[in-house]
């Protein structure tokens, strides 16, 4: 099974900061990597698919990059509504999808 | 408008079988490139993918749980069911269903989610 490892597990930042979250796959997954944002009590919301494609309606301060085994989610100039938990997900292995363990982004 | 809604018992006893229903609207599971997935999230923990049924009826399961899971569809009612046998307190979680779209580049992502349903396993 493909394991997805996110770092850091938690992150403290302030409004206006730029932050980067890393997701590493245990084997190459091409660009089959998605990012989701989840707020307490809510379902995850998709942000980015195929490593770097921003979904419609997602603010341009969100960006994704990487391919193969190493991926990043960058949020430039944090807004108050960005404090949440972020998950990466691989859909390369069509028989077994996996999520990262999550990165909790909190207010410093 | 695409919607999905999970339903099922809030409390299940250990060793019983849990049956969850995902009722969806706004799309057809017979459309190529579409699937419905089940995902769960124990309180305060990460998301865990459980199972998927594709537009052509093919099923996929989390290998660590596949002996206990069965996913099926009820097309006339636009529903996807998930059965989990021999539940244990560690199965306590919010269970989500989500639609997956496969993009033109061949990668898939979960574009629409239900609100989730909390299932507690306790005697």
Tab-separated table of C-alpha atoms in Angstrom:
chain	number	residue	atom	x	y	z
A	1	UNK	CA	0.000	0.000	0.000
A	2	UNK	CA	1.154	3.538	-0.696
A	3	UNK	CA	1.789	5.481	2.496
A	4	UNK	CA	1.375	9.248	2.552
A	5	UNK	CA	3.366	11.234	5.102
A	6	UNK	CA	2.605	14.880	5.753
A	7	UNK	CA	4.845	17.343	7.516
A	8	UNK	CA	4.559	19.104	9.757
A	9	UNK	CA	1.719	17.521	11.720
A	10	UNK	CA	0.873	20.921	13.133
A	11	UNK	CA	1.832	24.444	12.248
A	12	UNK	CA	1.342	27.809	13.948
A	13	UNK	CA	1.181	30.923	11.805
A	14	UNK	CA	-0.283	34.401	11.702
A	15	UNK	CA	-2.629	36.114	9.292
A	16	UNK	CA	-0.563	37.342	6.372
A	17	UNK	CA	2.108	34.643	6.693
A	18	UNK	CA	2.988	32.234	3.914
A	19	UNK	CA	3.077	28.531	4.836
A	20	UNK	CA	4.052	25.334	3.028
A	21	UNK	CA	2.871	21.824	3.862
A	22	UNK	CA	4.722	18.817	2.488
A	23	UNK	CA	3.327	15.438	1.512
A	24	UNK	CA	5.593	12.520	0.669
A	25	UNK	CA	4.478	9.279	-0.951
A	26	UNK	CA	6.167	5.957	-0.191
A	27	UNK	CA	6.476	5.348	-3.957
A	28	UNK	CA	6.062	7.385	-7.084
A	29	UNK	CA	2.464	8.432	-7.720
A	30	UNK	CA	2.997	10.652	-10.736
A	31	UNK	CA	0.757	13.651	-10.201
A	32	UNK	CA	-2.179	11.748	-8.674
A	33	UNK	CA	-2.199	13.854	-5.550
A	34	UNK	CA	-5.084	15.882	-4.150
A	35	UNK	CA	-5.350	18.375	-1.286
A	36	UNK	CA	-8.360	18.903	0.972
A	37	UNK	CA	-9.176	21.427	3.668
A	38	UNK	CA	-11.278	20.398	6.661
A	39	UNK	CA	-12.731	22.617	9.355
A	40	UNK	CA	-14.132	21.250	12.651
A	41	UNK	CA	-17.494	19.578	12.227
A	42	UNK	CA	-17.385	19.828	8.447
A	43	UNK	CA	-16.675	17.514	5.568
A	44	UNK	CA	-13.378	17.949	3.744
A	45	UNK	CA	-13.370	20.454	0.915
A	46	UNK	CA	-11.281	19.765	-2.187
A	47	UNK	CA	-8.730	22.454	-3.004
A	48	UNK	CA	-6.289	21.053	-5.545
A	49	UNK	CA	-6.311	17.988	-7.775
A	50	UNK	CA	-3.607	16.437	-9.931
A	51	UNK	CA	-0.952	18.005	-7.694
A	52	UNK	CA	-1.260	21.543	-8.998
A	53	UNK	CA	-4.702	22.166	-10.514
A	54	UNK	CA	-6.672	24.646	-8.447
A	55	UNK	CA	-10.371	23.927	-8.258
A	56	UNK	CA	-12.875	26.559	-9.271
A	57	UNK	CA	-13.699	28.935	-6.438
A	58	UNK	CA	-10.536	28.211	-4.460
A	59	UNK	CA	-8.577	31.415	-3.757
A	60	UNK	CA	-5.420	31.969	-5.767
A	61	UNK	CA	-3.349	32.173	-2.586
A	62	UNK	CA	-3.496	28.348	-2.571
A	63	UNK	CA	-1.044	26.539	-4.813
A	64	UNK	CA	0.201	23.004	-5.187
A	65	UNK	CA	3.322	21.519	-6.673
A	66	UNK	CA	5.438	18.457	-7.017
A	67	UNK	CA	5.367	15.117	-8.752
A	68	UNK	CA	6.596	11.607	-8.168
A	69	UNK	CA	6.978	11.292	-4.404
A	70	UNK	CA	7.235	14.846	-3.070
A	71	UNK	CA	4.439	17.388	-3.077
A	72	UNK	CA	3.703	20.748	-1.507
A	73	UNK	CA	0.700	22.866	-0.638
A	74	UNK	CA	1.508	26.531	-0.209
A	75	UNK	CA	-0.830	29.156	1.173
A	76	UNK	CA	0.473	32.641	0.586
A	77	UNK	CA	-0.762	35.483	2.775
A	78	UNK	CA	-2.945	33.530	5.185
A	79	UNK	CA	-6.490	34.703	5.773
A	80	UNK	CA	-8.451	33.989	8.982
A	81	UNK	CA	-10.600	31.400	7.196
A	82	UNK	CA	-7.524	29.352	6.192
A	83	UNK	CA	-6.892	28.008	9.695
A	84	UNK	CA	-7.976	24.396	9.380
A	85	UNK	CA	-6.608	20.894	8.883
A	86	UNK	CA	-5.200	19.960	5.494
A	87	UNK	CA	-4.988	16.456	4.040
A	88	UNK	CA	-3.223	15.091	1.002
A	89	UNK	CA	-4.618	12.051	-0.811
A	90	UNK	CA	-3.196	9.767	-3.472
A	91	UNK	CA	-5.449	8.289	-6.137
A	92	UNK	CA	-2.609	6.701	-8.134
A	93	UNK	CA	-3.236	3.242	-6.726
A	94	UNK	CA	-6.752	2.797	-8.053
A	95	UNK	CA	-7.374	-0.234	-5.871
A	96	UNK	CA	-6.454	1.480	-2.607
A	97	UNK	CA	-6.612	5.202	-1.977
A	98	UNK	CA	-4.805	6.691	1.011
A	99	UNK	CA	-4.770	9.997	2.867
A	100	UNK	CA	-1.977	11.665	4.765
A	101	UNK	CA	-2.298	12.020	8.522
A	102	UNK	CA	-3.235	15.682	8.246
A	103	UNK	CA	-1.595	19.007	9.061
A	104	UNK	CA	-3.347	21.189	11.622
A	105	UNK	CA	-2.800	24.868	10.846
A	106	UNK	CA	-3.514	27.037	13.863
A	107	UNK	CA	-3.285	30.687	14.765
A	108	UNK	CA	-0.032	31.703	16.416
B	1	UNK	CA	-26.608	20.319	-7.947
B	2	UNK	CA	-24.762	17.305	-6.592
B	3	UNK	CA	-25.680	16.209	-3.087
B	4	UNK	CA	-24.828	13.177	-0.980
B	5	UNK	CA	-26.271	12.272	2.387
B	6	UNK	CA	-25.224	9.510	4.758
B	7	UNK	CA	-27.684	7.713	7.002
B	8	UNK	CA	-27.502	4.858	9.448
B	9	UNK	CA	-27.616	3.976	13.120
B	10	UNK	CA	-25.943	6.307	15.587
B	11	UNK	CA	-25.187	3.452	18.005
B	12	UNK	CA	-24.128	-0.085	17.225
B	13	UNK	CA	-23.198	-2.864	19.635
B	14	UNK	CA	-19.834	-4.636	19.348
B	15	UNK	CA	-19.832	-7.652	16.996
B	16	UNK	CA	-22.969	-6.406	15.209
B	17	UNK	CA	-23.155	-5.501	11.517
B	18	UNK	CA	-23.267	-1.825	10.596
B	19	UNK	CA	-25.157	-0.809	7.476
B	20	UNK	CA	-24.777	2.715	6.139
B	21	UNK	CA	-26.612	4.291	3.231
B	22	UNK	CA	-25.414	7.074	0.963
B	23	UNK	CA	-28.289	8.711	-0.902
B	24	UNK	CA	-27.177	10.910	-3.741
B	25	UNK	CA	-28.700	13.215	-6.315
B	26	UNK	CA	-27.585	15.367	-9.197
B	27	UNK	CA	-25.562	12.700	-10.971
B	28	UNK	CA	-25.746	9.177	-12.272
B	29	UNK	CA	-23.474	6.413	-11.083
B	30	UNK	CA	-23.792	4.999	-14.588
B	31	UNK	CA	-21.811	7.913	-16.012
B	32	UNK	CA	-18.300	6.943	-16.961
B	33	UNK	CA	-15.576	8.367	-14.750
B	34	UNK	CA	-17.788	8.564	-11.662
B	35	UNK	CA	-17.587	6.545	-8.489
B	36	UNK	CA	-18.875	6.727	-4.928
B	37	UNK	CA	-16.475	6.274	-2.037
B	38	UNK	CA	-16.829	5.723	1.700
B	39	UNK	CA	-14.349	7.387	4.068
B	40	UNK	CA	-14.305	7.467	7.851
B	41	UNK	CA	-12.750	9.674	10.502
B	42	UNK	CA	-12.439	8.628	14.156
B	43	UNK	CA	-12.885	11.533	16.576
B	44	UNK	CA	-9.845	13.799	16.415
B	45	UNK	CA	-8.064	11.566	13.912
B	46	UNK	CA	-7.265	11.437	10.221
B	47	UNK	CA	-9.369	10.450	7.251
B	48	UNK	CA	-9.326	6.785	6.239
B	49	UNK	CA	-10.540	5.592	2.845
B	50	UNK	CA	-12.747	2.495	3.130
B	51	UNK	CA	-14.262	1.457	-0.181
B	52	UNK	CA	-15.341	2.526	-3.653
B	53	UNK	CA	-17.851	1.414	-6.254
B	54	UNK	CA	-17.245	2.540	-9.802
B	55	UNK	CA	-19.678	3.506	-12.553
B	56	UNK	CA	-19.329	0.000	-13.992
B	57	UNK	CA	-20.087	-1.722	-10.689
B	58	UNK	CA	-16.500	-2.706	-9.880
B	59	UNK	CA	-15.731	-2.620	-6.151
B	60	UNK	CA	-12.517	-1.718	-4.336
B	61	UNK	CA	-11.734	-2.022	-0.630
B	62	UNK	CA	-9.207	-0.896	1.939
B	63	UNK	CA	-7.065	-4.012	2.207
B	64	UNK	CA	-6.865	-3.851	5.977
B	65	UNK	CA	-10.673	-3.922	6.271
B	66	UNK	CA	-11.820	-5.747	3.161
B	67	UNK	CA	-12.750	-8.948	5.001
B	68	UNK	CA	-15.406	-6.964	6.899
B	69	UNK	CA	-16.669	-4.560	4.216
B	70	UNK	CA	-19.190	-4.863	1.429
B	71	UNK	CA	-20.140	-1.970	-0.821
B	72	UNK	CA	-23.160	-2.200	-3.076
B	73	UNK	CA	-25.480	-0.002	-5.066
B	74	UNK	CA	-29.233	0.405	-5.353
B	75	UNK	CA	-29.578	2.254	-8.655
B	76	UNK	CA	-33.359	2.827	-8.632
B	77	UNK	CA	-33.028	4.670	-5.333
B	78	UNK	CA	-29.713	6.404	-6.133
B	79	UNK	CA	-28.090	4.812	-3.125
B	80	UNK	CA	-24.784	3.206	-2.264
B	81	UNK	CA	-24.629	0.992	0.791
B	82	UNK	CA	-21.713	0.018	2.990
B	83	UNK	CA	-21.869	-2.965	5.312
B	84	UNK	CA	-19.264	-3.519	7.993
B	85	UNK	CA	-19.384	-6.749	9.964
B	86	UNK	CA	-18.149	-7.478	13.479
B	87	UNK	CA	-17.848	-3.838	14.537
B	88	UNK	CA	-15.608	-2.890	17.442
B	89	UNK	CA	-15.284	0.296	19.509
B	90	UNK	CA	-12.306	1.281	17.335
B	91	UNK	CA	-14.798	1.592	14.454
B	92	UNK	CA	-16.371	4.584	16.200
B	93	UNK	CA	-16.088	7.378	13.657
B	94	UNK	CA	-17.845	9.833	11.405
B	95	UNK	CA	-18.541	8.052	8.145
B	96	UNK	CA	-18.592	10.097	4.937
B	97	UNK	CA	-19.561	9.224	1.412
B	98	UNK	CA	-18.087	11.189	-1.476
B	99	UNK	CA	-18.357	11.314	-5.228
B	100	UNK	CA	-15.160	10.859	-7.165
B	101	UNK	CA	-14.634	12.416	-10.565
B	102	UNK	CA	-11.925	11.227	-12.901
B	103	UNK	CA	-10.451	14.154	-14.777
B	104	UNK	CA	-9.424	14.248	-18.415
B	105	UNK	CA	-5.839	13.703	-17.282
B	106	UNK	CA	-6.886	10.407	-15.744
B	107	UNK	CA	-6.545	11.384	-12.081
B	108	UNK	CA	-9.470	11.336	-9.704
B	109	UNK	CA	-10.493	13.431	-6.760
B	110	UNK	CA	-13.448	13.628	-4.380
B	111	UNK	CA	-15.381	16.658	-5.531
B	112	UNK	CA	-18.557	16.337	-3.454
B	113	UNK	CA	-18.985	15.021	0.069
B	114	UNK	CA	-21.867	14.308	2.386
B	115	UNK	CA	-21.964	15.896	5.815
B	116	UNK	CA	-21.096	12.605	7.471
B	117	UNK	CA	-22.824	10.490	10.079
B	118	UNK	CA	-21.355	9.701	13.485
B	119	UNK	CA	-21.448	6.043	14.439
B	120	UNK	CA	-20.585	4.994	17.976
B	121	UNK	CA	-19.772	1.378	18.740
B	122	UNK	CA	-20.456	0.629	22.373
B	123	UNK	CA	-22.163	-1.934	24.539
